[in-house]
Amino acid sequence: MLVNVLPPPDRAVVSRRDAIAKDLARLVAPGGVIADEDGRRAFETDGLSAYRCMPLAVVLPRSTEEVSRVLKYAHENGITVIPRGAGTSLCGGALPAEDAIVIGVSRMNRVLDVDLENRTARVETGITNLGISGAVQPHGFFYAPDPSSQLACTLAGNIAMNSGGAHCLKYGVTTNNVLGIKMVLVDGRVVEIGGAHLDASGYDLLGLIIGSEGQFGIVTEATVRILRAAEAARPMLLGFDSSEIAGRCVSAIIASGIIPVAIEFMDKPAIHVCEAFAKAGYPLDVEALLIVEVEGSEEEISTLLARIVDIAKPFKPRGVRVSQSAEESAAIWRGRKSAFGALGRISDYFCMDGTIPLGRLPEVLVRIGEICTGHGLKVANIFHAGDGNLHPLILFNANDADQLRRAEQAGADILKLCVEVGGCLTGEHGVGVEKRDLMPSQFTSGELALQMRIKTVFDPQWLLNPHKVFPLEGREIEHQAWEH
């Protein structure tokens, strides 16, 4: 499975595994190093489980100082490092290598400070998204980004991939909600960028680091924006006779000037699977479903929902239903949040992640179906429709090598389609290894060379997550082009 995914390991490093593990054990608190085979196996993959590789060793530090010591040691000994949060990455962003140390920050999960007056929280990045909201919820606040994996995913991974979630339509993605970070550079030095304020002087290094997929350093602390919770929120369900019509309705809602908290899309296969799993009350006689949520006072909610119903009327919706209770709202979102797990009960799948201009949504939905049918595969669509962040789930049998090959090709064709219509290869999952070789479909060789040059500034030896993001072929040529 790792053919052409990872380069051959450095056998000199692999042969020193035991000695390296002993050295690492002296740098962190007891129990912070996992070197036995069974223990390392738990870290051999991430959410893109089609690819697996046992790491050299795993380190689970409990402080920035421990991260610094481990990175300094790896830098001095020329050992590759793979940063890891919770391992929920769906693009292979945390896939280890045989000659690499995995540094996981999941034990660094404390809330360090909450400033309600200035609406900020300073936390260690091993904390989960829900963990941040849970810490401030008693005061009437919340942390906005909410990926479907928010129960498990860490802030570290969200920063690496610039994750979003259902409510990013109104509140933005990770880069819009992180104000400052503490990061350990590849040589062990600790730097602080940004802070507890809305803007910082100098270059926007924070914007550069968020979404850099762990290739610039390991972020150990972050100061995030916390927001006052709305007075109330209520979702509604809109059913349609086709995915294309549902896509047109989404475009019309956004074009009207209304910005709901969320607009989520499901097609028929996804609706049936999620309803069977979560009993959310989804209509089963429609081809596509929108979950539209608005918030505010009860009067404002009623006005907005009525306007959305009026906007939807030309598209002849069926099964229009507005939540009437907190329990009903929770059930609607439980179905959506459990979608990926529910589909996993019936089939293996690749969860794609591309972004398109919203006006092209109807066309793209049709073409996604055609692409998957052309490869002899089924697809279920579940995604953040309001901001054009698509998540087609390509269904296949992982034990069938031919189906796996066809699923990978279908995924590549879908991502190329996103670029073709003016979008991009990723919205919130990152590039990792999944989209690495598709980067030339979006960027010119000069643009890739510039990005790699920036990587080299932070990590001259390319020791941090080096096998991700950029195609393995041609890296040396690009470096030489910049040198001359």
Short mmCIF file of C-alpha atoms in Angstrom, two decimals:
data_model
loop_
_atom_site.label_atom_id
_atom_site.label_comp_id
_atom_site.label_asym_id
_atom_site.label_seq_id
_atom_site.Cartn_x
_atom_site.Cartn_y
_atom_site.Cartn_z
CA MET A 1 0.00 0.00 0.00
CA LEU A 2 2.96 2.33 0.46
CA VAL A 3 4.34 2.00 -3.06
CA ASN A 4 5.20 5.53 -4.25
CA VAL A 5 3.72 7.02 -1.06
CA LEU A 6 6.86 7.10 1.08
CA PRO A 7 10.49 7.06 -0.04
CA PRO A 8 12.77 4.27 1.22
CA PRO A 9 13.62 4.73 4.93
CA ASP A 10 17.10 5.57 6.20
CA ARG A 11 18.25 2.12 7.28
CA ALA A 12 21.05 3.58 9.41
CA VAL A 13 18.41 5.34 11.52
CA VAL A 14 16.15 2.28 11.67
CA SER A 15 19.05 0.10 12.85
CA ARG A 16 19.53 2.42 15.85
CA ARG A 17 15.91 2.18 16.98
CA ASP A 18 16.64 0.81 20.45
CA ALA A 19 19.37 3.36 21.17
CA ILE A 20 17.21 6.21 19.91
CA ALA A 21 14.29 5.08 22.08
CA LYS A 22 16.55 5.05 25.15
CA ASP A 23 17.79 8.55 24.33
CA LEU A 24 14.23 9.81 23.92
CA ALA A 25 13.18 8.29 27.24
CA ARG A 26 15.73 10.52 28.97
CA LEU A 27 14.19 13.64 27.44
CA VAL A 28 10.60 13.24 28.63
CA ALA A 29 8.70 12.14 31.72
CA PRO A 30 8.37 8.41 32.46
CA GLY A 31 5.88 6.70 30.16
CA GLY A 32 6.32 9.31 27.47
CA VAL A 33 8.00 7.05 24.91
CA ILE A 34 6.37 4.12 23.10
CA ALA A 35 8.90 1.82 21.45
CA ASP A 36 7.37 -1.66 21.59
CA GLU A 37 5.76 -3.04 18.44
CA ASP A 38 2.22 -3.31 19.80
CA GLY A 39 2.34 0.24 21.13
CA ARG A 40 3.72 1.70 17.91
CA ARG A 41 1.10 -0.10 15.86
CA ALA A 42 -1.59 2.15 17.35
CA PHE A 43 0.09 5.05 15.55
CA GLU A 44 0.77 3.41 12.17
CA THR A 45 -2.03 5.26 10.40
CA ASP A 46 -4.49 8.10 10.74
CA GLY A 47 -8.01 8.67 9.38
CA LEU A 48 -6.79 7.73 5.89
CA SER A 49 -6.41 4.11 6.96
CA ALA A 50 -5.68 2.80 3.46
CA TYR A 51 -2.03 3.65 4.18
CA ARG A 52 -0.08 2.27 7.14
CA CYS A 53 3.52 2.35 8.31
CA MET A 54 5.03 1.56 11.70
CA PRO A 55 6.95 4.54 13.13
CA LEU A 56 10.44 4.35 14.56
CA ALA A 57 9.17 5.46 17.97
CA VAL A 58 6.35 7.53 19.46
CA VAL A 59 6.84 10.34 21.97
CA LEU A 60 3.92 11.74 23.96
CA PRO A 61 5.30 14.84 25.72
CA ARG A 62 3.49 16.72 28.47
CA SER A 63 5.04 20.16 28.04
CA THR A 64 6.51 22.57 25.52
CA GLU A 65 9.90 22.00 27.14
CA GLU A 66 9.72 18.27 26.42
CA VAL A 67 8.72 18.93 22.80
CA SER A 68 11.69 21.28 22.53
CA ARG A 69 14.15 18.71 23.86
CA VAL A 70 12.87 15.99 21.52
CA LEU A 71 12.96 18.22 18.44
CA LYS A 72 16.46 19.42 19.30
CA TYR A 73 17.62 15.81 19.59
CA ALA A 74 15.98 14.82 16.28
CA HIS A 75 17.51 17.84 14.55
CA GLU A 76 21.00 17.11 15.84
CA ASN A 77 20.71 13.48 14.76
CA GLY A 78 19.02 14.03 11.40
CA ILE A 79 15.86 12.10 12.32
CA THR A 80 12.53 12.80 10.64
CA VAL A 81 9.63 13.88 12.89
CA ILE A 82 5.88 13.44 12.24
CA PRO A 83 3.70 15.79 14.34
CA ARG A 84 0.40 14.27 15.43
CA GLY A 85 -2.71 15.46 17.20
CA ALA A 86 -5.46 12.85 17.58
CA GLY A 87 -4.76 11.13 14.25
CA THR A 88 -8.15 11.99 12.74
CA SER A 89 -6.55 13.37 9.55
CA LEU A 90 -8.36 12.12 6.45
CA CYS A 91 -5.54 12.95 4.03
CA GLY A 92 -2.67 10.98 5.58
CA GLY A 93 -1.28 14.09 7.23
CA ALA A 94 -0.13 12.11 10.27
CA LEU A 95 1.04 9.01 8.36
CA PRO A 96 4.40 8.03 9.92
CA ALA A 97 7.51 6.66 8.27
CA GLU A 98 9.66 3.75 9.33
CA ASP A 99 12.59 6.04 10.15
CA ALA A 100 10.50 8.79 11.81
CA ILE A 101 9.66 9.76 15.37
CA VAL A 102 6.00 10.55 15.92
CA ILE A 103 5.48 13.41 18.39
CA GLY A 104 1.89 13.42 19.61
CA VAL A 105 0.56 16.32 21.68
CA SER A 106 -2.62 14.64 22.94
CA ARG A 107 -1.39 14.64 26.57
CA MET A 108 -0.95 18.43 26.42
CA ASN A 109 -4.61 19.25 26.85
CA ARG A 110 -4.93 21.86 29.60
CA VAL A 111 -6.86 25.11 29.57
CA LEU A 112 -4.22 27.61 30.72
CA ASP A 113 -6.25 30.80 30.93
CA VAL A 114 -9.72 32.12 30.12
CA ASP A 115 -10.24 35.88 29.65
CA LEU A 116 -13.97 36.47 29.36
CA GLU A 117 -13.64 40.24 29.19
CA ASN A 118 -11.43 40.05 26.10
CA ARG A 119 -13.09 36.86 24.81
CA THR A 120 -9.99 34.69 24.59
CA ALA A 121 -8.79 31.37 25.94
CA ARG A 122 -5.20 30.14 26.06
CA VAL A 123 -4.95 26.37 25.77
CA GLU A 124 -2.51 23.57 25.05
CA THR A 125 -3.08 22.24 21.57
CA GLY A 126 -3.77 18.65 22.59
CA ILE A 127 -7.20 19.78 23.78
CA THR A 128 -10.19 18.79 21.67
CA ASN A 129 -12.51 21.30 20.03
CA LEU A 130 -15.33 20.27 22.35
CA GLY A 131 -12.92 20.53 25.26
CA ILE A 132 -12.47 24.25 24.59
CA SER A 133 -16.21 24.88 24.33
CA GLY A 134 -16.80 22.75 27.41
CA ALA A 135 -14.43 24.90 29.45
CA VAL A 136 -16.19 28.17 28.60
CA GLN A 137 -19.78 26.99 28.15
CA PRO A 138 -20.71 27.62 31.82
CA HIS A 139 -19.94 31.31 31.18
CA GLY A 140 -22.12 31.44 28.05
CA PHE A 141 -19.28 31.21 25.50
CA PHE A 142 -18.14 28.69 22.88
CA TYR A 143 -15.31 27.99 20.42
CA ALA A 144 -16.69 28.18 16.88
CA PRO A 145 -14.84 25.68 14.61
CA ASP A 146 -16.69 22.37 14.79
CA PRO A 147 -15.43 19.62 12.44
CA SER A 148 -17.46 16.43 12.50
CA SER A 149 -14.62 14.85 14.48
CA GLN A 150 -14.77 17.62 17.11
CA LEU A 151 -15.30 15.09 19.89
CA ALA A 152 -11.85 13.62 19.16
CA CYS A 153 -9.84 15.98 16.96
CA THR A 154 -7.32 18.26 18.64
CA LEU A 155 -6.64 21.94 18.15
CA ALA A 156 -3.14 20.98 16.99
CA GLY A 157 -4.53 19.11 14.00
CA ASN A 158 -7.05 21.86 13.30
CA ILE A 159 -4.24 24.41 13.17
CA ALA A 160 -2.17 22.15 10.92
CA MET A 161 -5.00 21.71 8.41
CA ASN A 162 -6.98 24.93 8.95
CA SER A 163 -10.11 22.93 9.74
CA GLY A 164 -13.62 24.35 9.73
CA GLY A 165 -16.84 22.46 10.27
CA ALA A 166 -20.54 23.00 9.81
CA HIS A 167 -20.65 26.44 11.43
CA CYS A 168 -17.71 27.91 9.52
CA LEU A 169 -20.19 29.54 7.12
CA LYS A 170 -20.88 32.23 9.72
CA TYR A 171 -17.91 32.02 12.08
CA GLY A 172 -15.01 31.14 9.82
CA VAL A 173 -12.43 28.38 9.96
CA THR A 174 -9.47 27.89 12.31
CA THR A 175 -7.42 30.77 10.91
CA ASN A 176 -10.29 33.15 11.74
CA ASN A 177 -10.45 31.96 15.35
CA VAL A 178 -6.81 31.64 16.45
CA LEU A 179 -5.08 34.82 17.62
CA GLY A 180 -1.67 33.57 18.73
CA ILE A 181 0.48 30.47 19.08
CA LYS A 182 3.53 29.09 20.83
CA MET A 183 5.52 26.91 18.44
CA VAL A 184 8.65 24.79 18.73
CA LEU A 185 10.90 25.08 15.69
CA VAL A 186 12.74 22.10 14.21
CA ASP A 187 15.94 22.88 16.16
CA GLY A 188 14.10 23.10 19.49
CA ARG A 189 13.80 26.86 19.73
CA VAL A 190 10.48 28.14 21.07
CA VAL A 191 8.79 31.14 19.43
CA GLU A 192 5.57 33.00 20.07
CA ILE A 193 3.59 34.48 17.18
CA GLY A 194 0.54 36.71 17.48
CA GLY A 195 -1.06 37.05 20.90
CA ALA A 196 -4.29 37.85 22.72
CA HIS A 197 -5.25 40.62 20.31
CA LEU A 198 -6.90 40.91 16.91
CA ASP A 199 -3.79 41.79 14.91
CA ALA A 200 -0.02 41.70 15.30
CA SER A 201 2.71 43.89 13.85
CA GLY A 202 5.03 42.64 11.14
CA TYR A 203 4.43 39.86 8.65
CA ASP A 204 1.33 37.70 9.04
CA LEU A 205 3.29 34.63 10.08
CA LEU A 206 0.25 33.27 11.92
CA GLY A 207 -1.66 33.06 8.63
CA LEU A 208 1.30 31.27 7.10
CA ILE A 209 1.59 28.68 9.86
CA ILE A 210 -2.10 27.81 10.16
CA GLY A 211 -2.61 25.26 7.40
CA SER A 212 1.11 24.41 7.04
CA GLU A 213 0.44 20.75 7.98
CA GLY A 214 3.10 20.51 10.67
CA GLN A 215 5.93 21.33 8.27
CA PHE A 216 7.10 24.53 9.98
CA GLY A 217 7.11 23.48 13.63
CA ILE A 218 5.00 21.93 16.38
CA VAL A 219 2.40 24.25 17.88
CA THR A 220 2.05 23.52 21.59
CA GLU A 221 -0.14 26.39 22.81
CA ALA A 222 -2.69 28.68 21.20
CA THR A 223 -4.77 31.69 22.14
CA VAL A 224 -8.21 31.34 20.56
CA ARG A 225 -11.25 33.54 20.19
CA ILE A 226 -14.25 32.52 22.26
CA LEU A 227 -17.64 33.86 21.29
CA ARG A 228 -20.77 34.63 23.25
CA ALA A 229 -23.37 31.96 22.57
CA ALA A 230 -26.45 33.13 20.69
CA GLU A 231 -29.73 33.51 22.52
CA ALA A 232 -31.11 30.56 20.57
CA ALA A 233 -30.57 28.53 17.40
CA ARG A 234 -32.89 26.37 15.33
CA PRO A 235 -32.34 24.12 12.31
CA MET A 236 -34.82 23.30 9.59
CA LEU A 237 -34.91 20.49 7.02
CA LEU A 238 -35.60 21.07 3.32
CA GLY A 239 -36.04 18.05 1.02
CA PHE A 240 -35.66 18.23 -2.79
CA ASP A 241 -36.27 16.06 -5.83
CA SER A 242 -32.63 16.16 -6.94
CA SER A 243 -29.17 17.12 -5.74
CA GLU A 244 -28.94 19.68 -8.52
CA ILE A 245 -32.10 21.46 -7.35
CA ALA A 246 -30.86 21.45 -3.76
CA GLY A 247 -27.61 23.01 -4.97
CA ARG A 248 -29.52 25.77 -6.73
CA CYS A 249 -31.45 26.48 -3.55
CA VAL A 250 -28.20 26.84 -1.59
CA SER A 251 -26.93 29.39 -4.11
CA ALA A 252 -30.20 31.31 -3.87
CA ILE A 253 -30.09 31.47 -0.06
CA ILE A 254 -26.55 32.86 -0.04
CA ALA A 255 -27.29 35.24 -2.91
CA SER A 256 -30.18 36.71 -0.90
CA GLY A 257 -27.75 38.09 1.65
CA ILE A 258 -28.83 35.78 4.47
CA ILE A 259 -25.88 34.09 6.20
CA PRO A 260 -27.20 31.11 8.18
CA VAL A 261 -25.06 29.57 10.88
CA ALA A 262 -24.84 26.46 8.71
CA ILE A 263 -26.13 24.93 5.48
CA GLU A 264 -25.39 21.21 5.32
CA PHE A 265 -26.15 18.93 2.36
CA MET A 266 -26.95 15.22 2.20
CA ASP A 267 -27.97 13.17 -0.82
CA LYS A 268 -30.28 10.15 -0.74
CA PRO A 269 -27.70 7.44 0.08
CA ALA A 270 -26.39 9.54 2.97
CA ILE A 271 -29.89 10.38 4.24
CA HIS A 272 -30.91 6.74 4.50
CA VAL A 273 -27.72 5.61 6.20
CA CYS A 274 -27.73 8.48 8.71
CA GLU A 275 -31.41 8.05 9.52
CA ALA A 276 -30.97 4.32 10.13
CA PHE A 277 -28.08 5.09 12.47
CA ALA A 278 -29.23 8.20 14.35
CA LYS A 279 -33.06 8.15 14.02
CA ALA A 280 -32.90 11.89 13.38
CA GLY A 281 -36.26 12.14 11.62
CA TYR A 282 -34.87 12.81 8.14
CA PRO A 283 -37.35 12.46 5.23
CA LEU A 284 -36.68 9.27 3.27
CA ASP A 285 -38.70 10.13 0.16
CA VAL A 286 -36.38 12.88 -1.14
CA GLU A 287 -33.25 12.80 -3.30
CA ALA A 288 -31.40 15.52 -1.37
CA LEU A 289 -31.69 17.24 2.00
CA LEU A 290 -30.51 20.58 3.35
CA ILE A 291 -30.03 21.28 7.05
CA VAL A 292 -30.24 25.06 7.45
CA GLU A 293 -29.66 26.56 10.88
CA VAL A 294 -30.14 30.17 11.95
CA GLU A 295 -29.67 31.82 15.31
CA GLY A 296 -30.63 34.92 17.30
CA SER A 297 -33.70 35.89 19.30
CA GLU A 298 -36.84 33.83 18.82
CA GLU A 299 -38.36 36.65 16.75
CA GLU A 300 -35.26 36.88 14.54
CA ILE A 301 -35.14 33.10 14.07
CA SER A 302 -38.79 32.97 13.01
CA THR A 303 -38.27 35.82 10.52
CA LEU A 304 -35.14 34.26 8.99
CA LEU A 305 -36.67 30.80 8.66
CA ALA A 306 -39.77 32.25 7.02
CA ARG A 307 -37.58 34.14 4.53
CA ILE A 308 -35.61 30.98 3.73
CA VAL A 309 -38.82 29.04 3.10
CA ASP A 310 -39.90 31.78 0.68
CA ILE A 311 -36.54 31.65 -1.10
CA ALA A 312 -36.83 27.87 -1.40
CA LYS A 313 -40.39 27.87 -2.83
CA PRO A 314 -39.36 28.21 -6.52
CA PHE A 315 -37.33 25.01 -6.09
CA LYS A 316 -40.44 23.12 -4.92
CA PRO A 317 -39.07 21.67 -1.69
CA ARG A 318 -40.67 18.63 -0.09
CA GLY A 319 -40.54 17.67 3.54
CA VAL A 320 -40.04 21.20 4.91
CA ARG A 321 -39.74 20.88 8.67
CA VAL A 322 -38.58 23.32 11.33
CA SER A 323 -37.26 21.96 14.62
CA GLN A 324 -39.70 22.54 17.46
CA SER A 325 -37.55 21.62 20.44
CA ALA A 326 -33.99 21.39 21.72
CA GLU A 327 -34.27 17.62 21.57
CA GLU A 328 -35.34 17.68 17.92
CA SER A 329 -32.49 20.07 17.05
CA ALA A 330 -30.00 17.79 18.80
CA ALA A 331 -31.31 14.80 16.83
CA ILE A 332 -30.96 16.64 13.52
CA TRP A 333 -27.33 17.49 14.25
CA ARG A 334 -26.62 14.06 15.73
CA GLY A 335 -27.49 12.55 12.38
CA ARG A 336 -25.19 14.93 10.51
CA LYS A 337 -22.28 14.65 12.95
CA SER A 338 -22.43 10.85 12.94
CA ALA A 339 -22.63 10.60 9.15
CA PHE A 340 -19.08 9.42 8.48
CA GLY A 341 -19.28 6.79 11.20
CA ALA A 342 -22.68 5.64 10.00
CA LEU A 343 -21.44 5.14 6.45
CA GLY A 344 -18.44 3.27 7.81
CA ARG A 345 -20.84 0.60 9.08
CA ILE A 346 -21.85 -0.36 5.54
CA SER A 347 -18.81 0.30 3.37
CA ASP A 348 -15.21 1.40 3.17
CA TYR A 349 -14.94 4.88 1.73
CA PHE A 350 -12.64 7.70 0.77
CA CYS A 351 -13.84 11.03 2.15
CA MET A 352 -12.80 13.65 -0.36
CA ASP A 353 -12.35 17.34 0.44
CA GLY A 354 -12.45 19.94 -2.29
CA THR A 355 -13.79 23.48 -2.49
CA ILE A 356 -15.67 25.12 -5.35
CA PRO A 357 -17.33 28.46 -6.15
CA LEU A 358 -20.84 28.19 -4.79
CA GLY A 359 -22.43 29.13 -8.12
CA ARG A 360 -20.99 25.97 -9.70
CA LEU A 361 -22.47 23.63 -7.07
CA PRO A 362 -25.40 22.22 -9.13
CA GLU A 363 -23.15 21.41 -12.08
CA VAL A 364 -20.42 19.88 -9.91
CA LEU A 365 -22.85 17.62 -8.05
CA VAL A 366 -24.02 16.17 -11.38
CA ARG A 367 -20.47 15.65 -12.58
CA ILE A 368 -19.40 13.97 -9.31
CA GLY A 369 -22.14 11.39 -9.86
CA GLU A 370 -21.01 10.88 -13.45
CA ILE A 371 -17.37 10.46 -12.41
CA CYS A 372 -18.13 7.80 -9.82
CA THR A 373 -20.55 5.96 -12.12
CA GLY A 374 -17.87 5.99 -14.80
CA HIS A 375 -15.52 4.20 -12.41
CA GLY A 376 -18.20 1.69 -11.43
CA LEU A 377 -18.54 3.04 -7.89
CA LYS A 378 -21.22 4.56 -5.69
CA VAL A 379 -20.92 7.90 -3.92
CA ALA A 380 -22.64 9.56 -0.99
CA ASN A 381 -22.46 13.34 -0.67
CA ILE A 382 -22.36 15.03 2.73
CA PHE A 383 -20.80 18.45 2.94
CA HIS A 384 -20.78 22.09 4.04
CA ALA A 385 -22.90 23.48 1.22
CA GLY A 386 -22.89 27.09 2.40
CA ASP A 387 -19.20 27.66 1.69
CA GLY A 388 -18.75 25.19 -1.17
CA ASN A 389 -16.61 22.73 0.83
CA LEU A 390 -17.46 19.35 -0.70
CA HIS A 391 -17.08 15.96 1.01
CA PRO A 392 -18.04 13.24 -1.48
CA LEU A 393 -17.67 9.79 0.10
CA ILE A 394 -16.57 7.29 -2.54
CA LEU A 395 -17.73 3.81 -1.49
CA PHE A 396 -15.53 0.78 -2.23
CA ASN A 397 -14.30 -2.55 -0.87
CA ALA A 398 -10.87 -2.09 0.70
CA ASN A 399 -10.14 -5.80 0.24
CA ASP A 400 -10.50 -5.47 -3.53
CA ALA A 401 -7.32 -3.98 -5.01
CA ASP A 402 -9.06 -3.04 -8.24
CA GLN A 403 -11.85 -1.19 -6.40
CA LEU A 404 -9.26 0.63 -4.31
CA ARG A 405 -7.45 1.73 -7.47
CA ARG A 406 -10.70 2.90 -9.08
CA ALA A 407 -11.73 4.75 -5.92
CA GLU A 408 -8.42 6.60 -5.79
CA GLN A 409 -8.74 7.55 -9.45
CA ALA A 410 -12.32 8.73 -8.98
CA GLY A 411 -11.18 10.86 -6.05
CA ALA A 412 -8.41 12.39 -8.13
CA ASP A 413 -10.87 13.16 -10.93
CA ILE A 414 -13.24 14.88 -8.48
CA LEU A 415 -10.46 17.04 -7.06
CA LYS A 416 -9.29 17.99 -10.53
CA LEU A 417 -12.88 18.96 -11.28
CA CYS A 418 -12.87 21.28 -8.26
CA VAL A 419 -9.79 23.04 -9.61
CA GLU A 420 -11.23 23.12 -13.13
CA VAL A 421 -14.32 25.07 -12.03
CA GLY A 422 -12.25 27.62 -10.10
CA GLY A 423 -11.97 25.94 -6.70
CA CYS A 424 -9.11 24.21 -4.93
CA LEU A 425 -7.89 20.79 -3.87
CA THR A 426 -8.73 21.09 -0.20
CA GLY A 427 -11.02 22.96 2.13
CA GLU A 428 -10.19 21.67 5.60
CA HIS A 429 -8.55 18.23 5.42
CA GLY A 430 -5.22 19.41 4.06
CA VAL A 431 -3.06 17.88 1.32
CA GLY A 432 -1.07 15.23 3.21
CA VAL A 433 -0.21 12.28 0.98
CA GLU A 434 -3.71 11.95 -0.51
CA LYS A 435 -3.49 15.07 -2.71
CA ARG A 436 0.27 15.50 -2.80
CA ASP A 437 0.69 14.37 -6.41
CA LEU A 438 -2.28 16.47 -7.53
CA MET A 439 -0.67 19.74 -6.47
CA PRO A 440 0.62 20.45 -10.01
CA SER A 441 -2.99 20.49 -11.21
CA GLN A 442 -3.54 23.64 -9.15
CA PHE A 443 -0.09 25.26 -8.91
CA THR A 444 2.60 26.04 -11.47
CA SER A 445 6.13 24.76 -10.94
CA GLY A 446 7.18 28.26 -9.90
CA GLU A 447 4.40 28.49 -7.31
CA LEU A 448 5.31 25.08 -5.89
CA ALA A 449 8.97 26.09 -5.80
CA LEU A 450 8.08 29.22 -3.82
CA GLN A 451 6.09 27.22 -1.30
CA MET A 452 8.92 24.69 -0.91
CA ARG A 453 11.36 27.53 -0.43
CA ILE A 454 9.28 28.82 2.47
CA LYS A 455 9.27 25.31 3.93
CA THR A 456 13.07 25.28 3.70
CA VAL A 457 13.33 28.56 5.63
CA PHE A 458 11.63 26.94 8.62
CA ASP A 459 13.11 23.46 8.15
CA PRO A 460 16.37 23.48 6.12
CA GLN A 461 16.87 19.70 6.36
CA TRP A 462 13.21 18.88 5.69
CA LEU A 463 12.85 16.83 8.86
CA LEU A 464 9.27 17.90 9.74
CA ASN A 465 6.56 15.88 7.99
CA PRO A 466 8.71 15.89 4.84
CA HIS A 467 6.84 13.36 2.69
CA LYS A 468 3.61 15.33 2.61
CA VAL A 469 2.08 18.21 0.61
CA PHE A 470 4.64 18.44 -2.24
CA PRO A 471 5.11 15.79 -4.95
CA LEU A 472 8.17 13.64 -4.27
CA GLU A 473 9.17 13.80 -7.91
CA GLY A 474 10.84 17.01 -8.93
CA ARG A 475 11.68 18.37 -5.48
CA GLU A 476 15.41 18.54 -6.19
CA ILE A 477 14.83 20.22 -9.53
CA GLU A 478 12.73 22.89 -7.85
CA HIS A 479 15.35 23.48 -5.17
CA GLN A 480 18.06 23.83 -7.80
CA ALA A 481 15.91 26.28 -9.76
CA TRP A 482 15.72 28.55 -6.73
CA GLU A 483 19.42 28.20 -5.95
CA HIS A 484 20.24 29.50 -9.43
#
